[in-house]
PDB file of C-alpha atoms in Angstrom:
ATOM      1  CA  MET A   1     149.178 -72.642  80.821  1.00  0.00           C
ATOM      2  CA  ARG A   2     148.449 -72.239  84.512  1.00  0.00           C
ATOM      3  CA  PRO A   3     151.364 -70.932  86.536  1.00  0.00           C
ATOM      4  CA  ILE A   4     152.893 -73.729  88.609  1.00  0.00           C
ATOM      5  CA  LEU A   5     151.711 -73.611  92.177  1.00  0.00           C
ATOM      6  CA  LYS A   6     153.056 -75.925  94.883  1.00  0.00           C
ATOM      7  CA  ILE A   7     150.298 -77.732  96.783  1.00  0.00           C
ATOM      8  CA  LEU A   8     150.912 -79.815  99.854  1.00  0.00           C
ATOM      9  CA  ILE A   9     148.587 -82.729 100.475  1.00  0.00           C
ATOM     10  CA  VAL A  10     148.311 -84.042 104.029  1.00  0.00           C
ATOM     11  CA  GLU A  11     146.169 -87.207 103.974  1.00  0.00           C
ATOM     12  CA  ASP A  12     146.705 -90.404 105.969  1.00  0.00           C
ATOM     13  CA  GLU A  13     144.618 -92.748 103.760  1.00  0.00           C
ATOM     14  CA  PRO A  14     146.764 -93.931 100.789  1.00  0.00           C
ATOM     15  CA  THR A  15     143.941 -94.278  98.303  1.00  0.00           C
ATOM     16  CA  ALA A  16     142.469 -90.847  99.071  1.00  0.00           C
ATOM     17  CA  ARG A  17     145.959 -89.317  99.008  1.00  0.00           C
ATOM     18  CA  ASP A  18     146.809 -90.825  95.583  1.00  0.00           C
ATOM     19  CA  SER A  19     143.426 -89.744  94.139  1.00  0.00           C
ATOM     20  CA  LEU A  20     143.850 -86.212  95.295  1.00  0.00           C
ATOM     21  CA  ARG A  21     147.462 -86.088  94.029  1.00  0.00           C
ATOM     22  CA  ILE A  22     146.411 -87.334  90.538  1.00  0.00           C
ATOM     23  CA  LEU A  23     143.570 -84.820  90.409  1.00  0.00           C
ATOM     24  CA  LEU A  24     145.829 -81.890  91.247  1.00  0.00           C
ATOM     25  CA  GLU A  25     148.651 -83.041  88.940  1.00  0.00           C
ATOM     26  CA  LYS A  26     146.188 -83.205  86.091  1.00  0.00           C
ATOM     27  CA  SER A  27     145.436 -79.591  86.823  1.00  0.00           C
ATOM     28  CA  ARG A  28     149.136 -78.926  86.327  1.00  0.00           C
ATOM     29  CA  TYR A  29     149.975 -78.228  90.006  1.00  0.00           C
ATOM     30  CA  ASP A  30     153.282 -79.170  91.606  1.00  0.00           C
ATOM     31  CA  VAL A  31     152.089 -81.644  94.255  1.00  0.00           C
ATOM     32  CA  ILE A  32     153.858 -82.879  97.419  1.00  0.00           C
ATOM     33  CA  ALA A  33     152.012 -85.638  99.227  1.00  0.00           C
ATOM     34  CA  THR A  34     152.523 -86.381 102.956  1.00  0.00           C
ATOM     35  CA  SER A  35     150.679 -88.671 105.356  1.00  0.00           C
ATOM     36  CA  ASP A  36     150.532 -86.777 108.646  1.00  0.00           C
ATOM     37  CA  ARG A  37     151.212 -83.580 110.559  1.00  0.00           C
ATOM     38  CA  ILE A  38     154.788 -84.416 111.437  1.00  0.00           C
ATOM     39  CA  GLU A  39     155.762 -85.281 107.826  1.00  0.00           C
ATOM     40  CA  ALA A  40     154.098 -82.147 106.600  1.00  0.00           C
ATOM     41  CA  LEU A  41     155.879 -79.835 109.094  1.00  0.00           C
ATOM     42  CA  GLU A  42     159.240 -81.487 108.312  1.00  0.00           C
ATOM     43  CA  TYR A  43     158.695 -80.744 104.631  1.00  0.00           C
ATOM     44  CA  LEU A  44     157.593 -77.162 105.217  1.00  0.00           C
ATOM     45  CA  ASN A  45     160.651 -76.443 107.366  1.00  0.00           C
ATOM     46  CA  ARG A  46     163.057 -78.245 105.004  1.00  0.00           C
ATOM     47  CA  ASP A  47     162.094 -76.851 101.632  1.00  0.00           C
ATOM     48  CA  ASP A  48     163.557 -73.426 100.685  1.00  0.00           C
ATOM     49  CA  GLU A  49     160.450 -72.683  98.677  1.00  0.00           C
ATOM     50  CA  PRO A  50     157.634 -74.639 100.430  1.00  0.00           C
ATOM     51  CA  ALA A  51     154.099 -75.093  99.208  1.00  0.00           C
ATOM     52  CA  GLN A  52     151.919 -72.029  99.178  1.00  0.00           C
ATOM     53  CA  LEU A  53     148.689 -73.911  99.467  1.00  0.00           C
ATOM     54  CA  ILE A  54     147.839 -76.970 101.671  1.00  0.00           C
ATOM     55  CA  VAL A  55     144.908 -79.406 101.367  1.00  0.00           C
ATOM     56  CA  ALA A  56     144.729 -81.348 104.619  1.00  0.00           C
ATOM     57  CA  ASN A  57     142.404 -83.996 105.928  1.00  0.00           C
ATOM     58  CA  TRP A  58     140.843 -83.165 109.259  1.00  0.00           C
ATOM     59  CA  MET A  59     140.672 -86.743 110.743  1.00  0.00           C
ATOM     60  CA  MET A  60     144.066 -88.445 110.948  1.00  0.00           C
ATOM     61  CA  PRO A  61     145.486 -90.953 113.437  1.00  0.00           C
ATOM     62  CA  GLY A  62     147.445 -89.509 116.354  1.00  0.00           C
ATOM     63  CA  THR A  63     146.743 -85.899 115.325  1.00  0.00           C
ATOM     64  CA  ASP A  64     144.430 -83.961 113.068  1.00  0.00           C
ATOM     65  CA  GLY A  65     144.131 -81.115 110.695  1.00  0.00           C
ATOM     66  CA  ILE A  66     143.276 -78.732 113.498  1.00  0.00           C
ATOM     67  CA  GLU A  67     146.665 -79.278 115.155  1.00  0.00           C
ATOM     68  CA  LEU A  68     148.405 -78.942 111.803  1.00  0.00           C
ATOM     69  CA  CYS A  69     146.763 -75.557 111.232  1.00  0.00           C
ATOM     70  CA  LYS A  70     147.778 -74.361 114.683  1.00  0.00           C
ATOM     71  CA  SER A  71     151.365 -75.518 114.226  1.00  0.00           C
ATOM     72  CA  ILE A  72     151.645 -73.716 110.911  1.00  0.00           C
ATOM     73  CA  ARG A  73     150.156 -70.484 112.105  1.00  0.00           C
ATOM     74  CA  GLU A  74     152.309 -70.482 115.298  1.00  0.00           C
ATOM     75  CA  ASP A  75     155.562 -70.978 113.337  1.00  0.00           C
ATOM     76  CA  GLN A  76     156.613 -67.420 112.481  1.00  0.00           C
ATOM     77  CA  THR A  77     159.447 -68.650 110.233  1.00  0.00           C
ATOM     78  CA  LEU A  78     157.034 -70.084 107.705  1.00  0.00           C
ATOM     79  CA  PRO A  79     155.679 -67.929 104.909  1.00  0.00           C
ATOM     80  CA  TYR A  80     151.885 -67.470 104.672  1.00  0.00           C
ATOM     81  CA  CYS A  81     150.142 -70.399 103.032  1.00  0.00           C
ATOM     82  CA  PHE A  82     146.472 -70.949 102.218  1.00  0.00           C
ATOM     83  CA  ILE A  83     144.981 -73.970 104.038  1.00  0.00           C
ATOM     84  CA  ILE A  84     141.925 -75.971 102.924  1.00  0.00           C
ATOM     85  CA  LEU A  85     140.592 -78.560 105.370  1.00  0.00           C
ATOM     86  CA  LEU A  86     138.711 -81.640 104.080  1.00  0.00           C
ATOM     87  CA  SER A  87     136.286 -83.386 106.503  1.00  0.00           C
ATOM     88  CA  ILE A  88     133.126 -85.432 106.830  1.00  0.00           C
ATOM     89  CA  ARG A  89     132.126 -83.138 109.720  1.00  0.00           C
ATOM     90  CA  THR A  90     129.211 -80.985 108.792  1.00  0.00           C
ATOM     91  CA  ASN A  91     128.036 -79.069 111.863  1.00  0.00           C
ATOM     92  CA  SER A  92     128.792 -75.403 112.161  1.00  0.00           C
ATOM     93  CA  GLU A  93     130.654 -75.737 115.447  1.00  0.00           C
ATOM     94  CA  ASP A  94     133.312 -77.894 113.735  1.00  0.00           C
ATOM     95  CA  ILE A  95     133.630 -75.555 110.777  1.00  0.00           C
ATOM     96  CA  ILE A  96     134.209 -72.675 113.223  1.00  0.00           C
ATOM     97  CA  ARG A  97     136.807 -74.682 115.101  1.00  0.00           C
ATOM     98  CA  GLY A  98     138.672 -75.342 111.862  1.00  0.00           C
ATOM     99  CA  LEU A  99     138.635 -71.707 110.749  1.00  0.00           C
ATOM    100  CA  ASP A 100     139.613 -70.481 114.232  1.00  0.00           C
ATOM    101  CA  ALA A 101     142.635 -72.864 114.219  1.00  0.00           C
ATOM    102  CA  GLY A 102     143.971 -71.195 111.102  1.00  0.00           C
ATOM    103  CA  ALA A 103     142.304 -72.863 108.142  1.00  0.00           C
ATOM    104  CA  ASP A 104     141.303 -70.484 105.304  1.00  0.00           C
ATOM    105  CA  ASP A 105     138.628 -72.700 103.720  1.00  0.00           C
ATOM    106  CA  TYR A 106     136.593 -75.838 104.495  1.00  0.00           C
ATOM    107  CA  LEU A 107     135.277 -78.529 102.123  1.00  0.00           C
ATOM    108  CA  MET A 108     133.151 -81.478 103.082  1.00  0.00           C
ATOM    109  CA  LYS A 109     133.910 -85.031 101.954  1.00  0.00           C
ATOM    110  CA  PRO A 110     133.113 -86.501  99.596  1.00  0.00           C
ATOM    111  CA  TYR A 111     134.027 -83.378  97.645  1.00  0.00           C
ATOM    112  CA  ASN A 112     133.305 -82.425  94.032  1.00  0.00           C
ATOM    113  CA  PRO A 113     136.596 -82.178  92.131  1.00  0.00           C
ATOM    114  CA  ASP A 114     135.382 -79.082  90.252  1.00  0.00           C
ATOM    115  CA  VAL A 115     134.457 -77.418  93.492  1.00  0.00           C
ATOM    116  CA  LEU A 116     137.945 -78.250  94.998  1.00  0.00           C
ATOM    117  CA  ARG A 117     139.615 -76.758  91.925  1.00  0.00           C
ATOM    118  CA  SER A 118     137.535 -73.659  92.248  1.00  0.00           C
ATOM    119  CA  ARG A 119     138.479 -73.326  95.912  1.00  0.00           C
ATOM    120  CA  ILE A 120     142.127 -73.676  95.000  1.00  0.00           C
ATOM    121  CA  LEU A 121     141.851 -70.999  92.349  1.00  0.00           C
ATOM    122  CA  ALA A 122     140.214 -68.700  94.942  1.00  0.00           C
ATOM    123  CA  GLY A 123     143.133 -69.484  97.316  1.00  0.00           C
ATOM    124  CA  THR A 124     145.682 -68.497  94.610  1.00  0.00           C
ATOM    125  CA  ARG A 125     143.939 -65.151  94.202  1.00  0.00           C
ATOM    126  CA  ILE A 126     144.242 -64.588  97.963  1.00  0.00           C
ATOM    127  CA  LEU A 127     147.919 -65.673  97.886  1.00  0.00           C
ATOM    128  CA  ARG A 128     148.567 -63.192  95.093  1.00  0.00           C
ATOM    129  CA  LEU A 129     146.900 -60.368  97.074  1.00  0.00           C
ATOM    130  CA  GLN A 130     148.976 -61.450 100.137  1.00  0.00           C
ATOM    131  CA  ARG A 131     152.205 -61.205  98.137  1.00  0.00           C
ATOM    132  CA  GLU A 132     151.254 -57.841  96.709  1.00  0.00           C
ATOM    133  CA  LEU A 133     150.453 -56.571 100.226  1.00  0.00           C
ATOM    134  CA  GLU A 134     153.743 -57.862 101.600  1.00  0.00           C
ATOM    135  CA  SER A 135     155.626 -56.247  98.670  1.00  0.00           C
ATOM    136  CA  ALA A 136     153.849 -52.913  99.265  1.00  0.00           C
ATOM    137  CA  ASN A 137     154.584 -53.059 102.986  1.00  0.00           C
ATOM    138  CA  GLN A 138     158.249 -53.800 102.251  1.00  0.00           C
ATOM    139  CA  ARG A 139     158.395 -50.756  99.942  1.00  0.00           C
ATOM    140  CA  LEU A 140     156.777 -48.581 102.615  1.00  0.00           C
ATOM    141  CA  ARG A 141     159.307 -49.830 105.213  1.00  0.00           C
ATOM    142  CA  ILE A 142     162.158 -48.949 102.888  1.00  0.00           C
ATOM    143  CA  MET A 143     160.705 -45.554 102.076  1.00  0.00           C
ATOM    144  CA  ALA A 144     160.166 -44.841 105.788  1.00  0.00           C
ATOM    145  CA  SER A 145     163.847 -45.521 106.588  1.00  0.00           C
ATOM    146  CA  THR A 146     165.590 -44.254 103.401  1.00  0.00           C
ATOM    147  CA  ASP A 147     166.695 -40.739 102.485  1.00  0.00           C
ATOM    148  CA  GLY A 148     165.044 -39.936  99.229  1.00  0.00           C
ATOM    149  CA  LEU A 149     168.067 -38.203  97.651  1.00  0.00           C
ATOM    150  CA  THR A 150     171.002 -40.283  98.604  1.00  0.00           C
ATOM    151  CA  SER A 151     169.253 -43.691  99.242  1.00  0.00           C
ATOM    152  CA  LEU A 152     171.162 -43.850 102.509  1.00  0.00           C
ATOM    153  CA  LEU A 153     169.373 -44.437 105.838  1.00  0.00           C
ATOM    154  CA  ASN A 154     167.505 -41.318 106.925  1.00  0.00           C
ATOM    155  CA  ARG A 155     168.076 -39.679 110.301  1.00  0.00           C
ATOM    156  CA  ASN A 156     165.483 -41.711 112.214  1.00  0.00           C
ATOM    157  CA  ALA A 157     166.775 -44.932 110.778  1.00  0.00           C
ATOM    158  CA  ILE A 158     170.466 -44.277 111.401  1.00  0.00           C
ATOM    159  CA  MET A 159     169.659 -43.241 114.978  1.00  0.00           C
ATOM    160  CA  GLY A 160     167.839 -46.521 115.402  1.00  0.00           C
ATOM    161  CA  VAL A 161     170.982 -48.320 114.225  1.00  0.00           C
ATOM    162  CA  LEU A 162     173.087 -46.315 116.678  1.00  0.00           C
ATOM    163  CA  ASN A 163     170.766 -47.226 119.537  1.00  0.00           C
ATOM    164  CA  ASP A 164     171.062 -50.938 118.600  1.00  0.00           C
ATOM    165  CA  GLU A 165     174.808 -50.823 118.250  1.00  0.00           C
ATOM    166  CA  VAL A 166     175.270 -48.977 121.608  1.00  0.00           C
ATOM    167  CA  ALA A 167     173.221 -51.756 123.261  1.00  0.00           C
ATOM    168  CA  ARG A 168     175.202 -54.443 121.498  1.00  0.00           C
ATOM    169  CA  ALA A 169     178.524 -52.926 122.541  1.00  0.00           C
ATOM    170  CA  GLN A 170     177.318 -52.620 126.123  1.00  0.00           C
ATOM    171  CA  ARG A 171     176.287 -56.251 126.103  1.00  0.00           C
ATOM    172  CA  ASP A 172     179.468 -57.527 124.468  1.00  0.00           C
ATOM    173  CA  GLY A 173     181.910 -55.161 126.178  1.00  0.00           C
ATOM    174  CA  THR A 174     183.336 -53.922 122.820  1.00  0.00           C
ATOM    175  CA  THR A 175     184.382 -50.515 121.598  1.00  0.00           C
ATOM    176  CA  MET A 176     182.701 -48.589 118.822  1.00  0.00           C
ATOM    177  CA  ALA A 177     183.140 -45.425 116.790  1.00  0.00           C
ATOM    178  CA  VAL A 178     180.522 -42.800 115.908  1.00  0.00           C
ATOM    179  CA  VAL A 179     181.603 -40.408 113.169  1.00  0.00           C
ATOM    180  CA  MET A 180     180.077 -37.110 112.085  1.00  0.00           C
ATOM    181  CA  SER A 181     181.001 -35.918 108.604  1.00  0.00           C
ATOM    182  CA  ASP A 182     180.194 -32.592 106.899  1.00  0.00           C
ATOM    183  CA  ILE A 183     180.953 -31.493 103.350  1.00  0.00           C
ATOM    184  CA  ASP A 184     183.133 -28.377 103.471  1.00  0.00           C
ATOM    185  CA  HIS A 185     181.812 -25.125 101.939  1.00  0.00           C
ATOM    186  CA  PHE A 186     178.746 -26.996 100.623  1.00  0.00           C
ATOM    187  CA  LYS A 187     176.701 -23.755 100.588  1.00  0.00           C
ATOM    188  CA  LYS A 188     179.047 -22.388  97.907  1.00  0.00           C
ATOM    189  CA  VAL A 189     178.295 -25.337  95.695  1.00  0.00           C
ATOM    190  CA  ASN A 190     174.587 -24.530  95.871  1.00  0.00           C
ATOM    191  CA  ASP A 191     175.115 -20.785  95.517  1.00  0.00           C
ATOM    192  CA  VAL A 192     177.491 -21.082  92.510  1.00  0.00           C
ATOM    193  CA  HIS A 193     176.210 -24.148  90.700  1.00  0.00           C
ATOM    194  CA  GLY A 194     172.620 -24.453  91.911  1.00  0.00           C
ATOM    195  CA  HIS A 195     170.749 -26.880  94.081  1.00  0.00           C
ATOM    196  CA  ILE A 196     170.512 -29.580  91.429  1.00  0.00           C
ATOM    197  CA  ALA A 197     174.322 -29.599  91.219  1.00  0.00           C
ATOM    198  CA  GLY A 198     174.362 -29.694  95.034  1.00  0.00           C
ATOM    199  CA  ASP A 199     172.148 -32.737  94.989  1.00  0.00           C
ATOM    200  CA  HIS A 200     174.531 -34.502  92.579  1.00  0.00           C
ATOM    201  CA  VAL A 201     177.380 -33.758  94.920  1.00  0.00           C
ATOM    202  CA  LEU A 202     175.470 -35.160  97.929  1.00  0.00           C
ATOM    203  CA  THR A 203     174.634 -38.292  95.922  1.00  0.00           C
ATOM    204  CA  GLU A 204     178.259 -38.846  94.788  1.00  0.00           C
ATOM    205  CA  TYR A 205     179.528 -38.139  98.260  1.00  0.00           C
ATOM    206  CA  SER A 206     177.238 -40.669  99.929  1.00  0.00           C
ATOM    207  CA  GLY A 207     178.393 -43.287  97.411  1.00  0.00           C
ATOM    208  CA  ARG A 208     182.075 -42.717  98.074  1.00  0.00           C
ATOM    209  CA  ILE A 209     181.584 -42.724 101.866  1.00  0.00           C
ATOM    210  CA  THR A 210     179.605 -46.011 101.633  1.00  0.00           C
ATOM    211  CA  ALA A 211     182.220 -47.609  99.313  1.00  0.00           C
ATOM    212  CA  GLY A 212     184.992 -46.947 101.903  1.00  0.00           C
ATOM    213  CA  LEU A 213     183.280 -48.542 104.861  1.00  0.00           C
ATOM    214  CA  ARG A 214     183.324 -52.130 106.169  1.00  0.00           C
ATOM    215  CA  THR A 215     180.385 -54.303 105.252  1.00  0.00           C
ATOM    216  CA  TYR A 216     178.984 -54.146 108.786  1.00  0.00           C
ATOM    217  CA  ASP A 217     179.331 -50.403 109.215  1.00  0.00           C
ATOM    218  CA  SER A 218     176.335 -48.116 108.734  1.00  0.00           C
ATOM    219  CA  VAL A 219     175.938 -44.649 107.288  1.00  0.00           C
ATOM    220  CA  GLY A 220     172.974 -42.300 107.133  1.00  0.00           C
ATOM    221  CA  ARG A 221     172.150 -38.762 106.150  1.00  0.00           C
ATOM    222  CA  TYR A 222     171.912 -36.869 109.418  1.00  0.00           C
ATOM    223  CA  GLY A 223     170.723 -33.624 107.902  1.00  0.00           C
ATOM    224  CA  GLY A 224     171.653 -31.328 105.027  1.00  0.00           C
ATOM    225  CA  GLU A 225     175.259 -32.115 104.148  1.00  0.00           C
ATOM    226  CA  GLU A 226     175.940 -33.903 107.402  1.00  0.00           C
ATOM    227  CA  PHE A 227     176.386 -37.702 107.589  1.00  0.00           C
ATOM    228  CA  LEU A 228     176.490 -40.045 110.550  1.00  0.00           C
ATOM    229  CA  ILE A 229     178.711 -43.156 110.372  1.00  0.00           C
ATOM    230  CA  ILE A 230     178.553 -46.017 112.908  1.00  0.00           C
ATOM    231  CA  MET A 231     181.453 -48.430 113.177  1.00  0.00           C
ATOM    232  CA  PRO A 232     180.843 -51.312 115.646  1.00  0.00           C
ATOM    233  CA  ASN A 233     183.575 -53.429 117.316  1.00  0.00           C
ATOM    234  CA  ILE A 234     186.554 -51.354 116.173  1.00  0.00           C
ATOM    235  CA  PRO A 235     189.841 -50.265 117.885  1.00  0.00           C
ATOM    236  CA  ALA A 236     190.775 -46.593 118.037  1.00  0.00           C
ATOM    237  CA  GLU A 237     193.555 -46.843 115.415  1.00  0.00           C
ATOM    238  CA  GLY A 238     191.244 -48.829 113.126  1.00  0.00           C
ATOM    239  CA  ALA A 239     188.609 -46.099 113.342  1.00  0.00           C
ATOM    240  CA  LYS A 240     191.140 -43.390 112.629  1.00  0.00           C
ATOM    241  CA  ASP A 241     192.492 -45.355 109.624  1.00  0.00           C
ATOM    242  CA  VAL A 242     189.045 -45.891 108.090  1.00  0.00           C
ATOM    243  CA  VAL A 243     187.976 -42.274 108.448  1.00  0.00           C
ATOM    244  CA  GLU A 244     191.257 -40.903 107.138  1.00  0.00           C
ATOM    245  CA  ARG A 245     190.887 -43.054 104.135  1.00  0.00           C
ATOM    246  CA  LEU A 246     187.336 -41.740 103.613  1.00  0.00           C
ATOM    247  CA  ARG A 247     188.662 -38.159 103.856  1.00  0.00           C
ATOM    248  CA  TYR A 248     191.419 -38.885 101.336  1.00  0.00           C
ATOM    249  CA  ASN A 249     189.019 -40.624  98.871  1.00  0.00           C
ATOM    250  CA  VAL A 250     186.766 -37.559  98.919  1.00  0.00           C
ATOM    251  CA  GLU A 251     189.546 -35.151  98.469  1.00  0.00           C
ATOM    252  CA  SER A 252     191.429 -37.015  95.751  1.00  0.00           C
ATOM    253  CA  THR A 253     188.567 -37.675  93.373  1.00  0.00           C
ATOM    254  CA  GLN A 254     186.615 -35.137  91.381  1.00  0.00           C
ATOM    255  CA  PHE A 255     182.873 -34.563  91.697  1.00  0.00           C
ATOM    256  CA  HIS A 256     180.514 -33.693  88.911  1.00  0.00           C
ATOM    257  CA  ALA A 257     178.132 -30.798  89.096  1.00  0.00           C
ATOM    258  CA  ASP A 258     176.498 -28.699  86.400  1.00  0.00           C
ATOM    259  CA  SER A 259     178.802 -30.224  83.677  1.00  0.00           C
ATOM    260  CA  GLN A 260     181.786 -29.155  85.707  1.00  0.00           C
ATOM    261  CA  LYS A 261     184.307 -31.090  87.767  1.00  0.00           C
ATOM    262  CA  LEU A 262     184.666 -30.025  91.353  1.00  0.00           C
ATOM    263  CA  THR A 263     187.105 -30.764  94.121  1.00  0.00           C
ATOM    264  CA  ILE A 264     185.218 -31.438  97.310  1.00  0.00           C
ATOM    265  CA  THR A 265     186.608 -31.895 100.862  1.00  0.00           C
ATOM    266  CA  SER A 266     184.906 -32.871 104.120  1.00  0.00           C
ATOM    267  CA  SER A 267     185.577 -32.702 107.809  1.00  0.00           C
ATOM    268  CA  PHE A 268     185.194 -35.625 110.193  1.00  0.00           C
ATOM    269  CA  GLY A 269     184.719 -35.941 113.917  1.00  0.00           C
ATOM    270  CA  ILE A 270     185.170 -39.314 115.675  1.00  0.00           C
ATOM    271  CA  ALA A 271     183.795 -40.305 119.077  1.00  0.00           C
ATOM    272  CA  TRP A 272     185.345 -43.621 120.054  1.00  0.00           C
ATOM    273  CA  GLY A 273     185.141 -45.851 123.136  1.00  0.00           C
ATOM    274  CA  HIS A 274     183.024 -48.135 125.302  1.00  0.00           C
ATOM    275  CA  PRO A 275     179.376 -47.179 125.810  1.00  0.00           C
ATOM    276  CA  LYS A 276     179.916 -47.400 129.534  1.00  0.00           C
ATOM    277  CA  ASP A 277     182.291 -44.431 129.282  1.00  0.00           C
ATOM    278  CA  PHE A 278     179.904 -42.365 127.110  1.00  0.00           C
ATOM    279  CA  GLY A 279     176.614 -43.046 128.904  1.00  0.00           C
ATOM    280  CA  ASN A 280     174.202 -43.068 125.924  1.00  0.00           C
ATOM    281  CA  GLN A 281     173.995 -42.474 122.191  1.00  0.00           C
ATOM    282  CA  ASN A 282     173.489 -38.733 122.690  1.00  0.00           C
ATOM    283  CA  ASP A 283     177.013 -38.513 124.308  1.00  0.00           C
ATOM    284  CA  PHE A 284     178.508 -40.251 121.254  1.00  0.00           C
ATOM    285  CA  ILE A 285     176.633 -37.834 118.910  1.00  0.00           C
ATOM    286  CA  ARG A 286     177.639 -34.805 121.022  1.00  0.00           C
ATOM    287  CA  THR A 287     181.328 -35.737 121.078  1.00  0.00           C
ATOM    288  CA  ALA A 288     181.423 -36.622 117.377  1.00  0.00           C
ATOM    289  CA  ASP A 289     179.739 -33.337 116.597  1.00  0.00           C
ATOM    290  CA  ASN A 290     182.218 -31.386 118.668  1.00  0.00           C
ATOM    291  CA  MET A 291     185.156 -33.101 117.066  1.00  0.00           C
ATOM    292  CA  MET A 292     183.731 -32.271 113.620  1.00  0.00           C
ATOM    293  CA  TYR A 293     183.438 -28.594 114.523  1.00  0.00           C
ATOM    294  CA  GLN A 294     187.008 -28.753 115.772  1.00  0.00           C
ATOM    295  CA  ALA A 295     187.989 -30.017 112.359  1.00  0.00           C
ATOM    296  CA  LYS A 296     186.106 -27.169 110.744  1.00  0.00           C
ATOM    297  CA  ASN A 297     187.715 -24.585 113.005  1.00  0.00           C
ATOM    298  CA  GLN A 298     191.196 -25.926 112.351  1.00  0.00           C
ATOM    299  CA  GLY A 299     191.121 -25.573 108.629  1.00  0.00           C
ATOM    300  CA  ARG A 300     188.633 -28.221 107.393  1.00  0.00           C
ATOM    301  CA  ASN A 301     189.506 -31.311 105.288  1.00  0.00           C
ATOM    302  CA  CYS A 302     190.801 -33.096 108.398  1.00  0.00           C
ATOM    303  CA  VAL A 303     189.835 -35.652 111.045  1.00  0.00           C
ATOM    304  CA  ARG A 304     189.545 -35.047 114.772  1.00  0.00           C
ATOM    305  CA  PHE A 305     189.299 -37.793 117.367  1.00  0.00           C
ATOM    306  CA  SER A 306     188.125 -38.080 120.932  1.00  0.00           C
ATOM    307  CA  GLY A 307     187.965 -41.138 123.252  1.00  0.00           C
ATOM    308  CA  LEU A 308     186.212 -39.141 125.977  1.00  0.00           C
ATOM    309  CA  PRO A 309     182.606 -37.859 126.030  1.00  0.00           C
ATOM    310  CA  ALA A 310     182.101 -34.167 125.549  1.00  0.00           C
ATOM    311  CA  GLU A 311     180.381 -32.149 128.267  1.00  0.00           C
ATOM    312  CA  ALA A 312     176.719 -31.527 127.610  1.00  0.00           C
ATOM    313  CA  ASP A 313     177.152 -27.773 127.691  1.00  0.00           C
ATOM    314  CA  SER A 314     180.147 -27.666 125.381  1.00  0.00           C
ATOM    315  CA  ALA A 315     178.326 -28.532 122.124  1.00  0.00           C
ATOM    316  CA  THR A 316     178.645 -25.874 119.413  1.00  0.00           C
TER     317      THR A 316
END
């Protein structure tokens, strides 16, 4: 049985429209029949899963298939669809106009039903290749922005989020928090239990951090055992409470490494405020980094907070 494919007919002449609908339904296609450009566009924008292939008449009162093709290709919200134009026009200039407007194929009237079915099958192959290409591109986008070990955002991606959130906070006049986190004594985990065990700890740690954040917060692996957390639109006390809860969750639950259970702690530095006070994203990073090193120097397993940007030459 042929997989069901939605086909949209755009044909103003009732007899021709019904004949085409019957032909396609006999070939086991899911057919939607419309009479003009406006009706077709209304359907495409209304249906959650619109037709993937369109068979449209060129000559229609008030508008034509050329304008329909242009409207569909200009609408970036619509998924890609394969368009076949039907027309009595036979000269090469008209065919070129149709293809330039966005049509994928062209068939002269009166058409041979078997030829039309073959053109539709060719269109389905192109649609399948298009879906495979989109899927591959999506996988590449995910790979390019994801840390391979923890599945968190990688450094470039989380810095992109930070840039966007700083711009948003500047525009909206809201406060935000940037948090730097580092696993305490992580080198000992690698030295004693091996790097595979260390990888397990990093993976578990990233999961616990993610689970403790708000749905609109972001976290990424900044490098090694360092993680960068971005919390938009949050008051100072709210940021402190969230990060303290993260610290406690890490400390109070055991990690698994090399068939052993380990107690892991981490140090956190918070930079909080309005972007206008910090200048740019680097000032947020610098301040959060300084606060994290203060936490390290003051015994680890704690949270340090600053609402003022650190001096550029004070980073350690």
